[in-house]
mmCIF file of C-alpha atoms and ligand atoms in Angstrom:
data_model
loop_
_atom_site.group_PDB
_atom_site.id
_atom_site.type_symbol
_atom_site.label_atom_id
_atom_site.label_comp_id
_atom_site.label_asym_id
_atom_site.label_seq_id
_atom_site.Cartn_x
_atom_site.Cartn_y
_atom_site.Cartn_z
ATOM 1 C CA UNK A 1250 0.000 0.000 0.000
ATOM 2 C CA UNK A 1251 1.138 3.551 -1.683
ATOM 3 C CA UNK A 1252 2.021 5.555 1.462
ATOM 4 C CA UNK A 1253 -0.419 8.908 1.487
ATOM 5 C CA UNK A 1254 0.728 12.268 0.610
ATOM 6 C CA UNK A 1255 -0.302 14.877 3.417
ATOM 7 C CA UNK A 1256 -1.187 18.448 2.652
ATOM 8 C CA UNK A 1257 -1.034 20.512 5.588
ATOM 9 C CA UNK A 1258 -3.067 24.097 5.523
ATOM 10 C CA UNK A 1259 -2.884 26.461 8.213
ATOM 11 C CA UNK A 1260 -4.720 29.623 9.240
ATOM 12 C CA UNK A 1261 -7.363 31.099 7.456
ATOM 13 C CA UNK A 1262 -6.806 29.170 4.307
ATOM 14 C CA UNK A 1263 -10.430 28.088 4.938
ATOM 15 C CA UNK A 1264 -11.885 31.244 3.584
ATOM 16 C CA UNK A 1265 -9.438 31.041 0.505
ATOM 17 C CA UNK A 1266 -11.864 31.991 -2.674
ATOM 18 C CA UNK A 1267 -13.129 35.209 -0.702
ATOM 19 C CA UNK A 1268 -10.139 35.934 1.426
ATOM 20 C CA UNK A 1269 -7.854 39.379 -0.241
ATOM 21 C CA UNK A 1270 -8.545 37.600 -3.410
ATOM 22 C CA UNK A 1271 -6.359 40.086 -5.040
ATOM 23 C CA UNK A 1272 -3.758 38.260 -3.140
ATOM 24 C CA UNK A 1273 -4.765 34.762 -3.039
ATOM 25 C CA UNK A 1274 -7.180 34.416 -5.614
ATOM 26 C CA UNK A 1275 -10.436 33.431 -6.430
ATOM 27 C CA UNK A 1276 -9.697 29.783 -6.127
ATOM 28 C CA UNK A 1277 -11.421 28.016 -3.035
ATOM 29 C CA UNK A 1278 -10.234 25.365 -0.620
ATOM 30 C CA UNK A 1279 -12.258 22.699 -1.741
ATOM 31 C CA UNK A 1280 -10.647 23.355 -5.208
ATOM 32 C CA UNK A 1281 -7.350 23.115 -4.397
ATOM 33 C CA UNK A 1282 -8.130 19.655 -2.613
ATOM 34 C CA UNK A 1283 -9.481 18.745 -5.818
ATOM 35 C CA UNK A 1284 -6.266 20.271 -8.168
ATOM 36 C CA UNK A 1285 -4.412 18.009 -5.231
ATOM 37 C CA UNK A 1286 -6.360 14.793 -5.878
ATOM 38 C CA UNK A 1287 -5.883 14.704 -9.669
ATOM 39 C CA UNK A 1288 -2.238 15.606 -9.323
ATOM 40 C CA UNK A 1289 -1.963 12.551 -6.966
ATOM 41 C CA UNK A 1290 -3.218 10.591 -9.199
ATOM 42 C CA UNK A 1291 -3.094 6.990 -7.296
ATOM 43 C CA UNK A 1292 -1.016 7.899 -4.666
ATOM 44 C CA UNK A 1293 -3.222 8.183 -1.555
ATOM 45 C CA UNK A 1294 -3.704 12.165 -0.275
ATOM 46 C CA UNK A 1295 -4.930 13.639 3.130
ATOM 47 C CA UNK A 1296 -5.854 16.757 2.186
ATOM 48 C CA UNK A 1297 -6.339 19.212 5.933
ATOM 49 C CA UNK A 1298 -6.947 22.381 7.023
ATOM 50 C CA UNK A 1299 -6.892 23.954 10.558
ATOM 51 C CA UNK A 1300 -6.479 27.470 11.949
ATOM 52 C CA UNK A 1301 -4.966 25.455 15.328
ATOM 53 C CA UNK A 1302 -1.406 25.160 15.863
ATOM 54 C CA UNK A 1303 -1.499 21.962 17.663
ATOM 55 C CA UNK A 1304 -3.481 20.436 15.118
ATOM 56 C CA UNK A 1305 -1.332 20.766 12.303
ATOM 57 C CA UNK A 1306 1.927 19.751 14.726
ATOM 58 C CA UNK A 1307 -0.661 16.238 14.972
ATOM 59 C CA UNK A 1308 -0.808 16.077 11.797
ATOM 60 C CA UNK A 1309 2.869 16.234 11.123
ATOM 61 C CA UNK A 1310 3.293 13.463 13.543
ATOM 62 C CA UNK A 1311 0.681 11.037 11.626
ATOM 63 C CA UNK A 1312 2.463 11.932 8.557
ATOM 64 C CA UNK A 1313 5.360 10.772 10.303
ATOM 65 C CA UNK A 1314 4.000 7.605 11.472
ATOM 66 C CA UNK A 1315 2.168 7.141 7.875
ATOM 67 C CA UNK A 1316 3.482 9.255 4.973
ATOM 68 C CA UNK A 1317 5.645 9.614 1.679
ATOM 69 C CA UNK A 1318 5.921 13.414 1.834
ATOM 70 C CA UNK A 1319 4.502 16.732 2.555
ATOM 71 C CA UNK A 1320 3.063 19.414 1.600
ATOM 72 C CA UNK A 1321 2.872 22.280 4.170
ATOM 73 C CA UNK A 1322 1.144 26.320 3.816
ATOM 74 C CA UNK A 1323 1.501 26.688 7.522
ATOM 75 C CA UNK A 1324 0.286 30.369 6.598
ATOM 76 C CA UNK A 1325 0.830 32.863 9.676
ATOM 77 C CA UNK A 1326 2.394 29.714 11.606
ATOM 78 C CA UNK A 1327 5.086 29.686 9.073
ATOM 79 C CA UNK A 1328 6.646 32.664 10.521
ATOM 80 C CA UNK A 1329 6.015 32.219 14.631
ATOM 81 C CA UNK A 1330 5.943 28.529 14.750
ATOM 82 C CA UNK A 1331 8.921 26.773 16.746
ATOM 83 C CA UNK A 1332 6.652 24.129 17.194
ATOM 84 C CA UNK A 1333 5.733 23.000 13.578
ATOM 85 C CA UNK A 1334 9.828 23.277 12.892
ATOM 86 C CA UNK A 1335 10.627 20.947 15.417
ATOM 87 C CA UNK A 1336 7.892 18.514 14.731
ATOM 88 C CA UNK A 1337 8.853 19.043 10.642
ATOM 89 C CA UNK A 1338 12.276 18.206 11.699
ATOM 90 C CA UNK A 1339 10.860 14.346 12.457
ATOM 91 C CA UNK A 1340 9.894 14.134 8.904
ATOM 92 C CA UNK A 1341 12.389 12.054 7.255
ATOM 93 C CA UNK A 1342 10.788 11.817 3.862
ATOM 94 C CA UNK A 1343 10.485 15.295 1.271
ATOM 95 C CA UNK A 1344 8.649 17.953 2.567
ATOM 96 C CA UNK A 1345 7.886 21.272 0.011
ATOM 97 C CA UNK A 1346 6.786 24.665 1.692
ATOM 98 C CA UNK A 1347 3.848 26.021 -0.142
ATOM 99 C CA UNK A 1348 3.140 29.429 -0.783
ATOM 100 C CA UNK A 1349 0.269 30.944 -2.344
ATOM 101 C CA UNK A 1350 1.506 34.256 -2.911
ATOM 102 C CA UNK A 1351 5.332 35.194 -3.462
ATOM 103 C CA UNK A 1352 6.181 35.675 0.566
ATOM 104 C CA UNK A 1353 9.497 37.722 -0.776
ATOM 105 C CA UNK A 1354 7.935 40.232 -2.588
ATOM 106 C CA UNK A 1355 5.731 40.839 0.361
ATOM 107 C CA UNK A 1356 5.907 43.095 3.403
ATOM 108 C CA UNK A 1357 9.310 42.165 5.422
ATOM 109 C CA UNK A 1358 7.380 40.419 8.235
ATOM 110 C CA UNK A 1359 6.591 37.309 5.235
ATOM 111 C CA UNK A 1360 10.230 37.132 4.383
ATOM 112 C CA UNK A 1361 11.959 34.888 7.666
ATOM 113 C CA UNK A 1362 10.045 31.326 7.201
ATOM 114 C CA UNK A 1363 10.865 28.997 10.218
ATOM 115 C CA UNK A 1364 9.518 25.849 7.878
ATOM 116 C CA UNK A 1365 11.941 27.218 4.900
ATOM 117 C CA UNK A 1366 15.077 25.829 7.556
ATOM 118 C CA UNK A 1367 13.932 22.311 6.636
ATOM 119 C CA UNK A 1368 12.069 22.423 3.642
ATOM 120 C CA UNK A 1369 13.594 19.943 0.928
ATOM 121 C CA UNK A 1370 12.256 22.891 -1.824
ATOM 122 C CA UNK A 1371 9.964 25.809 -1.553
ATOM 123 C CA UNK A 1372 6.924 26.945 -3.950
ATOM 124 C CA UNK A 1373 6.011 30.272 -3.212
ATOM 125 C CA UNK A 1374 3.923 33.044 -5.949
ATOM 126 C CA UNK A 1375 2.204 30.439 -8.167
ATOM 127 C CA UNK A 1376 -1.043 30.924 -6.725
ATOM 128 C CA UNK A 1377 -3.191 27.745 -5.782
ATOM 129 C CA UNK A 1378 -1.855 26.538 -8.940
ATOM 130 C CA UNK A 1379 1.350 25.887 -6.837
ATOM 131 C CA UNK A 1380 -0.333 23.056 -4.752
ATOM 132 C CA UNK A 1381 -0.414 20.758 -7.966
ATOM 133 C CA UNK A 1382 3.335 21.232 -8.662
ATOM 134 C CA UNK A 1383 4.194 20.642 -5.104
ATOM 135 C CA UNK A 1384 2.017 17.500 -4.796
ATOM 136 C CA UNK A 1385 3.938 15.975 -8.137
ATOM 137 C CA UNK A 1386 7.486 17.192 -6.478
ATOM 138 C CA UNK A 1387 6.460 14.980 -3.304
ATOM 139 C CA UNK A 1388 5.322 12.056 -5.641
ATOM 140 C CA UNK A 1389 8.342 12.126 -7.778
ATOM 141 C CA UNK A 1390 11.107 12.905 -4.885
ATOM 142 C CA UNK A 1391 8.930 10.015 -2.835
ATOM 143 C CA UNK A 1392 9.554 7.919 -5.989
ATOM 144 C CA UNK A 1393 13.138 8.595 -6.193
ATOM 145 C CA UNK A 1394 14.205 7.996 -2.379
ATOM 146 C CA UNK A 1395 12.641 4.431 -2.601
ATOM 147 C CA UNK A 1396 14.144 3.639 -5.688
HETATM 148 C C1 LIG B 1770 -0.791 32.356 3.341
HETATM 149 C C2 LIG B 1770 -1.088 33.078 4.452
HETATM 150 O O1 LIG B 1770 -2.208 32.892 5.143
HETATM 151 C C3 LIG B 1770 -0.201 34.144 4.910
HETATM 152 O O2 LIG B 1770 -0.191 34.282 6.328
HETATM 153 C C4 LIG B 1770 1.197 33.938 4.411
HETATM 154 C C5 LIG B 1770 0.508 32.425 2.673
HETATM 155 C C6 LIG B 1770 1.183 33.708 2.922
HETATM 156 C C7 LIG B 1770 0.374 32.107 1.200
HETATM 157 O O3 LIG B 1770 0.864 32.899 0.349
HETATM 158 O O4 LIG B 1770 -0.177 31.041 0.908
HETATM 159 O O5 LIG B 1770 1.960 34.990 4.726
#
């Protein structure tokens, strides 16, 4: 059994579609799960969402206990979170920090990412179009490490 792929959203990525769409988009939640989905193509995907630290950390830990790689917008955590570094640092498959927007062309406070210290690669300014790529970076580097 095909190890699952998690994809790990953090704050307030539940109101993507509405939320600044002139930053993130029009693009909802529920249809980035789905862009995720077809660009897993059979490889199993948990696809969550939580605007709770701990939560995501648990998460981390399942994928830890259960997955080939992930795929991680920790949003706002990205740049406080301790926590979600130190559990990501228990991850010993590929994991790829997502970005919607380009964090770097942003204000200053977007530009130190905690998860970018051990991130195998980093997406960041595709839009939601960016989760797609970064699920078929996780399948391909998963595919790779077990060869
Ligand atoms: C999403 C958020 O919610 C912000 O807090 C980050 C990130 C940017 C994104 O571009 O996906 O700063």
């Amino acid at each position: 059994m095909t190890k699952p792929i998690y994809v790990i959203n953090g704050p307030n990525l539940n109101r993507l579609g509405t939320r600044e769409p002139h930053l993130y988009g029009s693009t909802t939640l529920a249809e980035v799960e789905a862009m995720c989905r077809d660009a897993a193509g059979d490889t199993p995907l948990e696809f969550r969402q939580s605007n709770r630290e701990y939560e995501l950390i648990d998460w981390i830990h399942e994928a830890i206990d259960r997955g080939c790689g992930i795929v991680i917008n920790p949003a706002a955590f990205t740049f406080t979170s301790m926590a979600i570094l130190d559990a990501l640092k228990m991850f010993p498959g590929p994991i790829i920090e997502l970005h919607i927007t380009n964090i770097h062309r942003r204000e200053p406070i977007y530009h130190r990412s905690f998860v970018s210290l051990v991130a195998t690669a980093i997406i960041a300014g595709l839009g939601a179009g960016g989760y797609p790529v970064a699920v078929q970076a996780v399948k391909d580097l998963a595919r790779q490490a077990a060869a």
